[in-house]
Short mmCIF file of C-alpha atoms in Angstrom, two decimals:
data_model
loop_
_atom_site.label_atom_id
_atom_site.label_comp_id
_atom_site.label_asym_id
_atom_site.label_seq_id
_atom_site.Cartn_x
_atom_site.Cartn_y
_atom_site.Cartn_z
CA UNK A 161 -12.46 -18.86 -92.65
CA UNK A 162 -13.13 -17.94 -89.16
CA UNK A 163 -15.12 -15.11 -88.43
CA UNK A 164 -12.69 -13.54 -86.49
CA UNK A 165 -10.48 -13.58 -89.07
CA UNK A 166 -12.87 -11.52 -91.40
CA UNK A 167 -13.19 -7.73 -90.56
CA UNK A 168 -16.48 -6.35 -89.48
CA UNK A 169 -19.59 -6.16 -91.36
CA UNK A 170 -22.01 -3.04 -92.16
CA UNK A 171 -24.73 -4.69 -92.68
CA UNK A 172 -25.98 -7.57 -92.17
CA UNK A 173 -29.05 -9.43 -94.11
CA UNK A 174 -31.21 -11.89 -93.21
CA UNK A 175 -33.05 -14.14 -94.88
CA UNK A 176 -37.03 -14.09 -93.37
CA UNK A 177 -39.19 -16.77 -93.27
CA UNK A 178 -37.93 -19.89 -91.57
CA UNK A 179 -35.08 -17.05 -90.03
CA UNK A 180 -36.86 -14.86 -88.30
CA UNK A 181 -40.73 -16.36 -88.51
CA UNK A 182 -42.04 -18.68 -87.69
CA UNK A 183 -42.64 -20.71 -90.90
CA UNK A 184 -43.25 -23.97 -91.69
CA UNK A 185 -45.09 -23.88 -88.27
CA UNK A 186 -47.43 -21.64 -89.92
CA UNK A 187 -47.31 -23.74 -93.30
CA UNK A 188 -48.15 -26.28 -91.39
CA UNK A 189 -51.27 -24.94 -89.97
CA UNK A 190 -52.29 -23.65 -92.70
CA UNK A 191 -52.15 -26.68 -94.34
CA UNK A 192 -53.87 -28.62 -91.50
CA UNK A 193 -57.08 -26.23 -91.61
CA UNK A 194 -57.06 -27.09 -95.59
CA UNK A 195 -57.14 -30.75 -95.09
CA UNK A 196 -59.76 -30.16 -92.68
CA UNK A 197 -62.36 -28.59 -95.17
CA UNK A 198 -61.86 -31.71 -97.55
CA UNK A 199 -64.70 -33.96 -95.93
CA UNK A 200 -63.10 -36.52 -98.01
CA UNK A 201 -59.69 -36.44 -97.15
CA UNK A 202 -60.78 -39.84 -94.46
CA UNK A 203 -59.49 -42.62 -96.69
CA UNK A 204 -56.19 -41.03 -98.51
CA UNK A 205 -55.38 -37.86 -96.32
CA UNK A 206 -51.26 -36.65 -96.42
CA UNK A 207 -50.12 -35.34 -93.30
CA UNK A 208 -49.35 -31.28 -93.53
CA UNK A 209 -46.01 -32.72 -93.77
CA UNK A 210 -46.31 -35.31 -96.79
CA UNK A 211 -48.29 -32.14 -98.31
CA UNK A 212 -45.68 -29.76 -97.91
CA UNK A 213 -43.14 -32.13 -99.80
CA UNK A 214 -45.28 -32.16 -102.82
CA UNK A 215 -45.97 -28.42 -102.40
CA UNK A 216 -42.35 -27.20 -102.02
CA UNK A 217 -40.91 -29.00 -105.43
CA UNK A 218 -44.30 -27.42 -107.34
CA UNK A 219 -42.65 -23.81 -105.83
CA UNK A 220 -39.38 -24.16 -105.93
CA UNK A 221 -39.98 -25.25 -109.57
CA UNK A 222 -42.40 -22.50 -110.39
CA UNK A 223 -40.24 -20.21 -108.97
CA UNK A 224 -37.40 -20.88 -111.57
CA UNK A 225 -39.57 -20.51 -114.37
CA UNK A 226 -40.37 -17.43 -116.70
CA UNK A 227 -41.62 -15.42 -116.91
CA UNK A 228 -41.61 -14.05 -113.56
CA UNK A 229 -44.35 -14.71 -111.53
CA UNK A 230 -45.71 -13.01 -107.63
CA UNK A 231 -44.92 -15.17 -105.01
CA UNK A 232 -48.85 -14.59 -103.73
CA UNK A 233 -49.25 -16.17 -107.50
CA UNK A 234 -47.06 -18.85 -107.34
CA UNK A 235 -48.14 -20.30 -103.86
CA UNK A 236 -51.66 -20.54 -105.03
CA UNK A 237 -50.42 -22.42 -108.18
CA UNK A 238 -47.99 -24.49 -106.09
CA UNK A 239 -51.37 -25.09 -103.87
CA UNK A 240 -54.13 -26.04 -106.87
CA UNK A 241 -51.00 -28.62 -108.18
CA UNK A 242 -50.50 -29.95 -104.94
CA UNK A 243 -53.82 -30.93 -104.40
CA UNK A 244 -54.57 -32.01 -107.44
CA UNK A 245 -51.85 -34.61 -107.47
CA UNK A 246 -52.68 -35.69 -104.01
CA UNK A 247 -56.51 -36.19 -105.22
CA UNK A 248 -58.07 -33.36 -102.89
CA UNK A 249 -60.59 -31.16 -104.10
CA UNK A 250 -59.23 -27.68 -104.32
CA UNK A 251 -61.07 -24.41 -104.06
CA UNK A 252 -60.01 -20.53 -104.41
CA UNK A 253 -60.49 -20.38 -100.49
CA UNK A 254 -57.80 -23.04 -100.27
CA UNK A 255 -55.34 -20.04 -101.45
CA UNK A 256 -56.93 -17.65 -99.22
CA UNK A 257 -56.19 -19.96 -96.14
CA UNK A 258 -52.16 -20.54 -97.39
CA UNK A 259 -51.74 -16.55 -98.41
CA UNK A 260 -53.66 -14.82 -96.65
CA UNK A 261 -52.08 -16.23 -93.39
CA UNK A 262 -48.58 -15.83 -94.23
CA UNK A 263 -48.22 -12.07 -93.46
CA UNK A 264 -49.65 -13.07 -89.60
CA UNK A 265 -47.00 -15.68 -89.22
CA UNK A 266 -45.40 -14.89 -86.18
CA UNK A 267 -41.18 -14.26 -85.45
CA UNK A 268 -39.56 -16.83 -83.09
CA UNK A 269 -39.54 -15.93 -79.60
CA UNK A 270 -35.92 -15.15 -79.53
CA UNK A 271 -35.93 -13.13 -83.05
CA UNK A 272 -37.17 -9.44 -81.73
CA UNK A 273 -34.63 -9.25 -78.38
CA UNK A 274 -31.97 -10.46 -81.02
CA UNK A 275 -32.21 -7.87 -83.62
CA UNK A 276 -32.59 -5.02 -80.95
CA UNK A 277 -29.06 -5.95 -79.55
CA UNK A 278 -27.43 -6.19 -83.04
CA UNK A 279 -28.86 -2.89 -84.05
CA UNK A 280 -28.24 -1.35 -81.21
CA UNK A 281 -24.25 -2.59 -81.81
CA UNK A 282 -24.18 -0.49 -84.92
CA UNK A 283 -24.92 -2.94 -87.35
CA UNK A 284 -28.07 -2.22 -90.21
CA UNK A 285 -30.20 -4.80 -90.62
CA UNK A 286 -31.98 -5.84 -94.45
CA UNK A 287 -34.55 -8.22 -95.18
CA UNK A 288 -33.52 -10.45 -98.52
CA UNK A 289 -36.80 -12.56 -98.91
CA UNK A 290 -38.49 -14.70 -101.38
CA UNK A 291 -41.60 -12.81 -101.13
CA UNK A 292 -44.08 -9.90 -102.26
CA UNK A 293 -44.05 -6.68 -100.45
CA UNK A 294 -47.17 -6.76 -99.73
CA UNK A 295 -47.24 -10.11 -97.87
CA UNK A 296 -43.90 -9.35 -96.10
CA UNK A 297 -45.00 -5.83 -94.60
CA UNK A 298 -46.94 -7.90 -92.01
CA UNK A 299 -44.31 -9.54 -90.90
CA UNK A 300 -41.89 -6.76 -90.81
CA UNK A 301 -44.33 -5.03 -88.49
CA UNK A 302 -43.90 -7.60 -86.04
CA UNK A 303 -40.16 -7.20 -86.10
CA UNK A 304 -40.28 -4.17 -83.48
CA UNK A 305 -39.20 -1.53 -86.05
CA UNK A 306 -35.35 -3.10 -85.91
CA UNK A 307 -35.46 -3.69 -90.12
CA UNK A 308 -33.61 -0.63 -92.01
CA UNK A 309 -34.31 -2.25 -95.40
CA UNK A 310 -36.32 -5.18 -97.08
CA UNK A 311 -35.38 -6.50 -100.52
CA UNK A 312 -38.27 -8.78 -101.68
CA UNK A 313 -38.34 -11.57 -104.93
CA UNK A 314 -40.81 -8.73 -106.37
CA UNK A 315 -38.48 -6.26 -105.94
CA UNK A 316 -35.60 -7.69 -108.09
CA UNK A 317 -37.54 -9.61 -110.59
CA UNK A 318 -35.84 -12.82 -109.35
CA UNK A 319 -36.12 -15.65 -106.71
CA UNK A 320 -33.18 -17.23 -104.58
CA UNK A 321 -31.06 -18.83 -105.30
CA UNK A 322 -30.49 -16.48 -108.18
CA UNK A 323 -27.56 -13.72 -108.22
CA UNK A 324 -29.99 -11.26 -109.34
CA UNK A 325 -31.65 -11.08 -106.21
CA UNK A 326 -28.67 -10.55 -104.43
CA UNK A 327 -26.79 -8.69 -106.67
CA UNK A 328 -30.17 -6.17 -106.20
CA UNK A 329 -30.13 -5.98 -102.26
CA UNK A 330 -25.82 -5.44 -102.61
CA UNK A 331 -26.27 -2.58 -105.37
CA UNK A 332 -29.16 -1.15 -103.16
CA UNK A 333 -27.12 -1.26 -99.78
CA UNK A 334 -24.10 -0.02 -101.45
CA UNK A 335 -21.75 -2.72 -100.83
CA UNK A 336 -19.69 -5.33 -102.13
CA UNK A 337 -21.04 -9.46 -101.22
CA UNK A 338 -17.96 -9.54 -98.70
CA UNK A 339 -18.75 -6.45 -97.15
CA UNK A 340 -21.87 -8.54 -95.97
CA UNK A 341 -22.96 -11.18 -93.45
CA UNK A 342 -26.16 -13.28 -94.29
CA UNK A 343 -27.93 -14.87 -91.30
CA UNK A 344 -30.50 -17.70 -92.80
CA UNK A 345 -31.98 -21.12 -92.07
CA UNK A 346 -32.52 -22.11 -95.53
CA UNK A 347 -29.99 -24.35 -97.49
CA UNK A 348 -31.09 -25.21 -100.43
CA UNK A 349 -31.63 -21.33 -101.03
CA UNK A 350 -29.40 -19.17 -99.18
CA UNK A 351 -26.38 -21.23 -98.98
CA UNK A 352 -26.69 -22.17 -102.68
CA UNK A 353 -26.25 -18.45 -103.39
CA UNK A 354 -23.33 -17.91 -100.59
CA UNK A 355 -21.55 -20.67 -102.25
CA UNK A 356 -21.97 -19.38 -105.89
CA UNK A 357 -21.86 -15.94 -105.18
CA UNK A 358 -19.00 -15.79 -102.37
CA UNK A 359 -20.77 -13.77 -99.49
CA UNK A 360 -19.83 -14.55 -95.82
CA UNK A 361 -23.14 -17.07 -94.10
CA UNK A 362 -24.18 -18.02 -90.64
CA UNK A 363 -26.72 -20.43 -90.91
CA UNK A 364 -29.43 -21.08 -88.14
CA UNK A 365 -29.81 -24.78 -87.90
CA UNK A 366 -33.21 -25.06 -86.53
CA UNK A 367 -33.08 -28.52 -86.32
CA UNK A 368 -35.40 -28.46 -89.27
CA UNK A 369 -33.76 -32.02 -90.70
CA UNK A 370 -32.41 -29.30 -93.82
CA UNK A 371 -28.12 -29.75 -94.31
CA UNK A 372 -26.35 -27.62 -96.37
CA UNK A 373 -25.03 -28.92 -99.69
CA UNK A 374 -22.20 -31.38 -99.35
CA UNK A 375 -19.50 -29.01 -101.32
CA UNK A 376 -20.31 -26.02 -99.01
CA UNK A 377 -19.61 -25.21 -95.43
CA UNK A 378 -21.46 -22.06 -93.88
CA UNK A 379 -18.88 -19.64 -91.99
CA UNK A 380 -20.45 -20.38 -88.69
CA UNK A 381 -23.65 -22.22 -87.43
CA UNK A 382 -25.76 -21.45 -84.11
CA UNK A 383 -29.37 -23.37 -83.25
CA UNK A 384 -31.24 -20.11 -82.84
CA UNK A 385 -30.43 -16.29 -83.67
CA UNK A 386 -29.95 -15.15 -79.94
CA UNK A 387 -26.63 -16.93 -80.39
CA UNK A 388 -25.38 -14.51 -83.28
CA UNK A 389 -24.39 -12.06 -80.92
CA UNK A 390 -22.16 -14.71 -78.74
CA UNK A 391 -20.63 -15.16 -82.17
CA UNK A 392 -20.12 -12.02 -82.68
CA UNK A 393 -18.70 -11.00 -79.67
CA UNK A 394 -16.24 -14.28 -80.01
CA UNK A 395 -15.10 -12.39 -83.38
CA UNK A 396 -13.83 -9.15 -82.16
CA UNK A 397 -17.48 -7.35 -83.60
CA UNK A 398 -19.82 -6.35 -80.89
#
């Protein structure tokens, strides 16, 4: 249904990494400075992006299981599996280049000047991330103190695409899932859980080469956040 067909949200939630920073950029990197340690890596090196493959089904996977695990534990497991089935030699420091970086990875340009218009619209702004709190307070500090509330995967004892993380942010901001808007970039996560769940979605296609699932259609989609506010102006909100 059209936005402007739906009445005005409270809140709205966003999903973080990949949304509002910078992320498989800094994967990337991180990744690149691994495969640069591995004096080796000459005669069967992956590109970061070949490695990141492998390394997002050994999360995504790891994130489903139980019990529940950190996400600062689970992306140094993902990481030792990874390399092991790639053949590279793997070392604690390995982790401490992935983890230890993500809390510096940066917001896209636009993100800041974006959230500063929408809060300053009336609308209260929450965080629902797959993520520790202590790895996300970095990045929240880069957000330019726009963020009323951050619901992490440690938080709720659950990863997206469950309900339970969800169902933890709604019961925490005190509303119902279509009292909500959810601004993300990630299908396979977010939209899963708009689809199952029933919350309104306007996904930022990034041009990433990630499409939403074929039985599900976000509300709205824009190429970068700055254009949320055009959207919501087009719906009667802002």
């Amino acid at each position: 249904m059209p936005l402007a067909q739906l009445p005005r949200p409270q809140w709205l939630t966003f999903d973080c990494y990949g949304t509002l920073i910078q992320w498989d950029e800094g994967l990337q990197a991180a990744v690149a400075r691994i495969l640069a340690t591995d004096s080796d890596t000459g005669r069967h090196a992956p590109s970061p992006a070949q490695f990141l493959h492998v390394y997002d089904g050994h999360e995504h996977r790891l994130e489903h299981a139980r019990p529940h695990r950190s996400f600062a534990d689970i992306s140094r497991e993902s990481l030792r599996l990874t390399m092991q089935e790639l053949g590279l030699e793997y070392r604690p420091e390995h982790a401490e280049m992935l983890v230890g970086g993500i809390s510096a990875m940066p917001p896209f340009p636009e993100v800041v000047e974006t959230l500063a218009v929408l809060k300053q619209a009336g609308f209260r702004l929450c965080i629902i991330s797959n993520t520790d709190d202590g790895i996300i307070a970095g990045n929240v500090a880069q957000l330019g103190g726009h963020i009323d509330r951050v619901v992490t995967a440690e938080q709720a004892g659950a990863y997206k695409p469950s309900r339970q993380i969800f169902a933890h942010a709604h019961d925490g901001l005190g509303v119902t899932p279509d009292e909500v808007v959810h601004i993300c970039a990630s299908p396979h996560l977010d939209l899963a859980a708009a689809r199952d769940i029933g919350f309104r979605c306007v996904w930022i296609d990034r041009g990433t080469g990630r499409k939403p699932l074929p039985d599900y259609r976000p509300d709205a989609t824009v190429a970068t956040l700055d254009r949320v506010p055009d959207l919501f102006r087009d719906a009667g909100w802002l």
